[in-house]
PDB file of C-alpha atoms in Angstrom:
ATOM      1  CA  MET A   4      15.581  24.083 -29.231  1.00 60.00           C
ATOM      2  CA  ARG A   5      16.695  27.491 -30.471  1.00 63.00           C
ATOM      3  CA  GLU A   6      16.911  28.797 -26.883  1.00 65.00           C
ATOM      4  CA  ILE A   7      19.289  26.049 -25.749  1.00 61.00           C
ATOM      5  CA  GLY A   8      21.509  26.454 -28.820  1.00 58.00           C
ATOM      6  CA  PHE A   9      20.691  23.506 -31.081  1.00 61.00           C
ATOM      7  CA  PHE A  10      20.187  25.837 -34.029  1.00 58.00           C
ATOM      8  CA  GLY A  11      20.093  29.524 -34.890  1.00 56.00           C
ATOM      9  CA  ASN A  12      22.398  32.164 -36.308  1.00 54.00           C
ATOM     10  CA  GLN A  13      23.933  33.583 -33.136  1.00 47.00           C
ATOM     11  CA  ILE A  14      27.184  31.950 -32.091  1.00 43.00           C
ATOM     12  CA  ARG A  15      28.666  33.809 -29.146  1.00 44.00           C
ATOM     13  CA  ARG A  16      32.349  32.837 -29.269  1.00 41.00           C
ATOM     14  CA  ASN A  17      33.346  31.378 -32.620  1.00 40.00           C
ATOM     15  CA  ASN A  18      36.917  30.687 -31.499  1.00 44.00           C
ATOM     16  CA  ASP A  19      36.020  28.673 -28.404  1.00 46.00           C
ATOM     17  CA  ILE A  20      34.794  25.253 -29.556  1.00 45.00           C
ATOM     18  CA  LEU A  21      34.580  24.000 -25.979  1.00 50.00           C
ATOM     19  CA  THR A  22      31.431  25.974 -25.137  1.00 54.00           C
ATOM     20  CA  SER A  23      28.255  23.969 -24.885  1.00 53.00           C
ATOM     21  CA  ASP A  24      26.708  25.977 -27.734  1.00 60.00           C
ATOM     22  CA  HIS A  25      29.447  24.761 -30.008  1.00 74.00           C
ATOM     23  CA  VAL A  26      29.089  21.149 -28.902  1.00 82.00           C
ATOM     24  CA  ARG A  27      25.402  21.371 -29.747  1.00 81.00           C
ATOM     25  CA  ARG A  28      26.121  22.987 -33.097  1.00 79.00           C
ATOM     26  CA  HIS A  29      28.780  20.407 -33.906  1.00 84.00           C
ATOM     27  CA  PHE A  30      26.301  17.667 -33.057  1.00 86.00           C
ATOM     28  CA  MET A  31      23.528  19.218 -35.157  1.00 83.00           C
ATOM     29  CA  PHE A  32      25.948  19.455 -38.102  1.00 84.00           C
ATOM     30  CA  LEU A  33      26.806  15.771 -37.655  1.00 87.00           C
ATOM     31  CA  PHE A  34      23.162  14.760 -37.192  1.00 84.00           C
ATOM     32  CA  TYR A  35      21.852  16.830 -40.125  1.00 82.00           C
ATOM     33  CA  ASN A  36      24.441  15.441 -42.525  1.00 84.00           C
ATOM     34  CA  PHE A  37      23.900  11.940 -41.178  1.00 84.00           C
ATOM     35  CA  LEU A  38      20.203  12.266 -42.116  1.00 81.00           C
ATOM     36  CA  ILE A  39      21.081  13.443 -45.620  1.00 84.00           C
ATOM     37  CA  ILE A  40      23.596  10.668 -46.329  1.00 87.00           C
ATOM     38  CA  LYS A  41      22.049   7.620 -44.646  1.00 82.00           C
ATOM     39  CA  GLU A  42      18.513   6.334 -44.759  1.00 74.00           C
ATOM     40  CA  PRO A  43      17.365   5.993 -41.122  1.00 65.00           C
ATOM     41  CA  GLY A  44      16.688   2.456 -39.994  1.00 64.00           C
ATOM     42  CA  ARG A  45      18.484   0.864 -42.931  1.00 73.00           C
ATOM     43  CA  LEU A  46      21.521  -1.133 -41.881  1.00 78.00           C
ATOM     44  CA  PHE A  47      24.675  -1.172 -43.954  1.00 88.00           C
ATOM     45  CA  GLU A  48      24.367  -4.356 -45.995  1.00 87.00           C
ATOM     46  CA  ASN A  49      28.076  -4.692 -46.683  1.00 91.00           C
ATOM     47  CA  ARG A  50      31.460  -3.088 -46.160  1.00 93.00           C
ATOM     48  CA  GLN A  51      31.235  -1.082 -49.379  1.00 94.00           C
ATOM     49  CA  GLU A  52      27.989   0.650 -48.329  1.00 93.00           C
ATOM     50  CA  ARG A  53      29.457   1.495 -44.946  1.00 93.00           C
ATOM     51  CA  ASP A  54      32.717   2.770 -46.466  1.00 95.00           C
ATOM     52  CA  GLU A  55      30.783   4.902 -48.965  1.00 94.00           C
ATOM     53  CA  PHE A  56      28.901   6.500 -46.067  1.00 93.00           C
ATOM     54  CA  VAL A  57      32.195   7.313 -44.290  1.00 94.00           C
ATOM     55  CA  TYR A  58      33.713   8.654 -47.522  1.00 95.00           C
ATOM     56  CA  ASP A  59      30.628  10.788 -48.269  1.00 93.00           C
ATOM     57  CA  PHE A  60      30.548  12.136 -44.724  1.00 93.00           C
ATOM     58  CA  ARG A  61      34.252  13.082 -44.823  1.00 93.00           C
ATOM     59  CA  ARG A  62      33.622  14.970 -48.084  1.00 92.00           C
ATOM     60  CA  VAL A  63      30.989  17.233 -46.471  1.00 88.00           C
ATOM     61  CA  GLN A  64      32.484  20.693 -46.172  1.00 85.00           C
ATOM     62  CA  GLY A  65      33.336  21.391 -42.524  1.00 83.00           C
ATOM     63  CA  SER A  66      33.250  17.766 -41.350  1.00 86.00           C
ATOM     64  CA  GLY A  67      36.995  17.819 -40.647  1.00 86.00           C
ATOM     65  CA  MET A  68      36.449  20.567 -38.056  1.00 84.00           C
ATOM     66  CA  LEU A  69      33.949  18.561 -36.012  1.00 86.00           C
ATOM     67  CA  LEU A  70      34.637  17.262 -32.531  1.00 88.00           C
ATOM     68  CA  TRP A  71      34.002  13.758 -33.935  1.00 92.00           C
ATOM     69  CA  GLU A  72      35.576  11.542 -36.553  1.00 92.00           C
ATOM     70  CA  PRO A  73      33.832   8.583 -38.230  1.00 94.00           C
ATOM     71  CA  ILE A  74      35.536   5.244 -37.572  1.00 94.00           C
ATOM     72  CA  PRO A  75      34.508   2.186 -39.646  1.00 94.00           C
ATOM     73  CA  VAL A  76      34.001  -0.945 -37.531  1.00 91.00           C
ATOM     74  CA  ASN A  77      33.635  -4.565 -38.647  1.00 90.00           C
ATOM     75  CA  LYS A  78      31.809  -6.947 -36.328  1.00 86.00           C
ATOM     76  CA  ARG A  79      32.488 -10.589 -37.083  1.00 85.00           C
ATOM     77  CA  ALA A  80      29.732 -13.084 -37.711  1.00 82.00           C
ATOM     78  CA  TYR A  81      28.496 -14.659 -34.508  1.00 81.00           C
ATOM     79  CA  ARG A  82      26.894 -18.096 -34.652  1.00 80.00           C
ATOM     80  CA  ASP A  83      24.069 -17.748 -37.182  1.00 81.00           C
ATOM     81  CA  ARG A  84      24.252 -13.939 -37.385  1.00 80.00           C
ATOM     82  CA  PRO A  85      25.913 -12.303 -40.404  1.00 82.00           C
ATOM     83  CA  PRO A  86      28.800  -9.820 -39.955  1.00 84.00           C
ATOM     84  CA  LYS A  87      27.850  -6.212 -39.238  1.00 87.00           C
ATOM     85  CA  TYR A  88      29.381  -3.103 -40.737  1.00 91.00           C
ATOM     86  CA  LEU A  89      29.137  -0.145 -38.386  1.00 91.00           C
ATOM     87  CA  VAL A  90      30.334   3.445 -37.981  1.00 93.00           C
ATOM     88  CA  LYS A  91      31.321   5.004 -34.661  1.00 93.00           C
ATOM     89  CA  PHE A  92      31.627   8.757 -34.381  1.00 94.00           C
ATOM     90  CA  ARG A  93      34.365   9.109 -31.785  1.00 93.00           C
ATOM     91  CA  ILE A  94      35.322  12.284 -29.979  1.00 91.00           C
ATOM     92  CA  LYS A  95      38.671  13.101 -31.574  1.00 88.00           C
ATOM     93  CA  ASP A  96      40.608  14.197 -28.509  1.00 83.00           C
ATOM     94  CA  LEU A  97      38.916  12.148 -25.793  1.00 86.00           C
ATOM     95  CA  PHE A  98      42.094  10.388 -24.660  1.00 81.00           C
ATOM     96  CA  LEU A  99      44.585  12.974 -25.890  1.00 72.00           C
ATOM     97  CA  ASP A 100      46.261  15.857 -24.115  1.00 61.00           C
ATOM     98  CA  PHE A 101      48.243  18.182 -26.379  1.00 53.00           C
ATOM     99  CA  TYR A 102      49.225  20.679 -23.722  1.00 53.00           C
ATOM    100  CA  ASP A 103      52.257  18.827 -22.344  1.00 53.00           C
ATOM    101  CA  PHE A 104      54.200  19.100 -25.597  1.00 48.00           C
ATOM    102  CA  PRO A 105      55.998  22.102 -27.101  1.00 48.00           C
ATOM    103  CA  PRO A 106      54.538  23.487 -30.368  1.00 49.00           C
ATOM    104  CA  GLY A 107      55.486  21.509 -33.451  1.00 47.00           C
ATOM    105  CA  ASN A 108      55.798  18.158 -31.666  1.00 47.00           C
ATOM    106  CA  ASN A 109      53.585  15.572 -33.376  1.00 47.00           C
ATOM    107  CA  LEU A 110      53.498  13.166 -30.443  1.00 47.00           C
ATOM    108  CA  ARG A 111      50.299  12.792 -28.457  1.00 51.00           C
ATOM    109  CA  ASN A 112      50.226  12.235 -24.714  1.00 54.00           C
ATOM    110  CA  LEU A 113      47.492   9.927 -23.509  1.00 58.00           C
ATOM    111  CA  ASN A 114      45.395  11.200 -20.658  1.00 68.00           C
ATOM    112  CA  ILE A 115      46.321   8.263 -18.432  1.00 71.00           C
ATOM    113  CA  PHE A 116      43.511   8.751 -15.913  1.00 76.00           C
ATOM    114  CA  GLU A 117      40.667   8.743 -18.456  1.00 81.00           C
ATOM    115  CA  PHE A 118      42.311   5.941 -20.434  1.00 81.00           C
ATOM    116  CA  ALA A 119      42.460   3.805 -17.283  1.00 81.00           C
ATOM    117  CA  VAL A 120      38.825   4.612 -16.502  1.00 85.00           C
ATOM    118  CA  ALA A 121      37.771   3.388 -19.971  1.00 85.00           C
ATOM    119  CA  GLN A 122      39.920   0.277 -19.652  1.00 83.00           C
ATOM    120  CA  ASP A 123      37.999  -0.494 -16.474  1.00 86.00           C
ATOM    121  CA  GLY A 124      34.760  -0.375 -18.464  1.00 87.00           C
ATOM    122  CA  ARG A 125      33.601   2.952 -17.070  1.00 88.00           C
ATOM    123  CA  ALA A 126      32.764   6.024 -19.138  1.00 90.00           C
ATOM    124  CA  PRO A 127      35.527   8.647 -19.213  1.00 90.00           C
ATOM    125  CA  GLN A 128      34.997  12.376 -18.700  1.00 88.00           C
ATOM    126  CA  TYR A 129      34.910  14.962 -21.471  1.00 86.00           C
ATOM    127  CA  MET A 130      34.211  18.654 -20.842  1.00 82.00           C
ATOM    128  CA  ASP A 131      33.727  17.736 -17.162  1.00 81.00           C
ATOM    129  CA  ASP A 132      30.879  15.372 -18.023  1.00 87.00           C
ATOM    130  CA  THR A 133      30.537  11.610 -18.452  1.00 90.00           C
ATOM    131  CA  VAL A 134      30.549  10.411 -22.060  1.00 91.00           C
ATOM    132  CA  ASP A 135      27.499   8.453 -23.226  1.00 92.00           C
ATOM    133  CA  ILE A 136      27.078   6.400 -26.383  1.00 90.00           C
ATOM    134  CA  ASP A 137      24.039   7.255 -28.475  1.00 90.00           C
ATOM    135  CA  HIS A 138      22.694   4.745 -30.999  1.00 84.00           C
ATOM    136  CA  LEU A 139      21.157   6.904 -33.708  1.00 77.00           C
ATOM    137  CA  PHE A 140      17.724   5.607 -34.749  1.00 68.00           C
ATOM    138  CA  ARG A 141      18.178   2.437 -32.678  1.00 67.00           C
ATOM    139  CA  ASP A 142      19.485   0.525 -35.687  1.00 69.00           C
ATOM    140  CA  ASN A 143      22.952   0.246 -34.084  1.00 77.00           C
ATOM    141  CA  SER A 144      24.724   0.883 -37.396  1.00 84.00           C
ATOM    142  CA  ILE A 145      25.886   4.337 -36.300  1.00 89.00           C
ATOM    143  CA  THR A 146      26.840   5.410 -32.797  1.00 91.00           C
ATOM    144  CA  VAL A 147      28.141   8.721 -31.507  1.00 93.00           C
ATOM    145  CA  GLU A 148      29.980   9.549 -28.275  1.00 93.00           C
ATOM    146  CA  LEU A 149      28.248  12.446 -26.541  1.00 92.00           C
ATOM    147  CA  PRO A 150      28.787  14.296 -23.264  1.00 90.00           C
ATOM    148  CA  SER A 151      25.840  13.142 -21.156  1.00 89.00           C
ATOM    149  CA  PHE A 152      24.223  16.610 -21.015  1.00 87.00           C
ATOM    150  CA  ILE A 153      24.043  16.675 -24.830  1.00 87.00           C
ATOM    151  CA  HIS A 154      22.845  13.066 -24.908  1.00 88.00           C
ATOM    152  CA  ALA A 155      20.032  13.886 -22.478  1.00 86.00           C
ATOM    153  CA  GLU A 156      18.993  16.927 -24.533  1.00 84.00           C
ATOM    154  CA  LYS A 157      19.180  14.956 -27.784  1.00 84.00           C
ATOM    155  CA  THR A 158      16.980  12.243 -26.280  1.00 81.00           C
ATOM    156  CA  MET A 159      14.478  14.774 -24.935  1.00 77.00           C
ATOM    157  CA  PHE A 160      14.208  17.111 -27.924  1.00 75.00           C
ATOM    158  CA  ILE A 161      15.305  15.297 -31.063  1.00 76.00           C
ATOM    159  CA  ASP A 162      14.337  11.672 -30.441  1.00 73.00           C
ATOM    160  CA  ASN A 163      10.745  12.688 -29.776  1.00 64.00           C
ATOM    161  CA  LEU A 164      10.639  14.445 -33.150  1.00 63.00           C
ATOM    162  CA  ILE A 165      12.053  11.590 -35.200  1.00 60.00           C
ATOM    163  CA  ARG A 166      10.485   8.446 -33.786  1.00 55.00           C
ATOM    164  CA  VAL A 167       7.625   7.173 -31.728  1.00 48.00           C
ATOM    165  CA  ASN A 168       8.839   6.044 -28.343  1.00 46.00           C
ATOM    166  CA  THR A 169       7.511   2.479 -28.228  1.00 47.00           C
ATOM    167  CA  GLU A 170       9.952   0.968 -25.787  1.00 48.00           C
ATOM    168  CA  LYS A 171      12.385   1.857 -23.047  1.00 47.00           C
ATOM    169  CA  LEU A 172      15.759   0.786 -24.397  1.00 47.00           C
ATOM    170  CA  ILE A 173      18.482   0.183 -21.824  1.00 46.00           C
ATOM    171  CA  ARG A 174      22.085  -0.301 -22.854  1.00 57.00           C
ATOM    172  CA  GLU A 175      25.118  -0.681 -20.658  1.00 65.00           C
ATOM    173  CA  SER A 176      28.208   1.229 -21.764  1.00 72.00           C
ATOM    174  CA  ARG A 177      30.705  -1.003 -19.931  1.00 74.00           C
ATOM    175  CA  ASP A 178      31.368  -3.244 -22.963  1.00 74.00           C
ATOM    176  CA  TYR A 179      31.705  -0.208 -25.210  1.00 71.00           C
ATOM    177  CA  TRP A 180      34.402   1.407 -23.083  1.00 75.00           C
ATOM    178  CA  LEU A 181      36.251  -1.852 -22.598  1.00 75.00           C
ATOM    179  CA  ASN A 182      36.501  -2.183 -26.388  1.00 73.00           C
ATOM    180  CA  ARG A 183      37.017   1.544 -27.146  1.00 71.00           C
ATOM    181  CA  THR A 184      40.695   1.467 -26.283  1.00 55.00           C
TER     182      THR A 184
END
């Protein structure tokens, strides 16, 4: 894990957050602090618990510099199921392109191509890779959008350390991307 850049003290280019090393380090920061704040496998029982998690995560020093931002989500009750209170860590600039505007302009220009791809229920591209949705600890209370190369590495290296693989879980991302926009 040290060799592929998930942890360690050597960061090659501190100013370039788009290198894969930095994506891994950003993810490990998110994952480490997620483990500290939330008990794995324990769903948020109510909105207050979920909102406290988001508040606590935003208070962690450095969390504002991450590639992700925590978004609280309320899922309505369905038939006999109670409502769910979830958190999605979304990639901050997935549908945004700041380069078409002069400095100082606060407007954001949507990346129309990737937005249309997501509206069609397909995963958009980020850092020239398809974006996957990872359900941390399979409890579905917290998800994170990851470039697929990071998702594959996380599944291979981290998931095998934190849980026993008892089933092959298959999820389709089409519904996620249809609802993301």
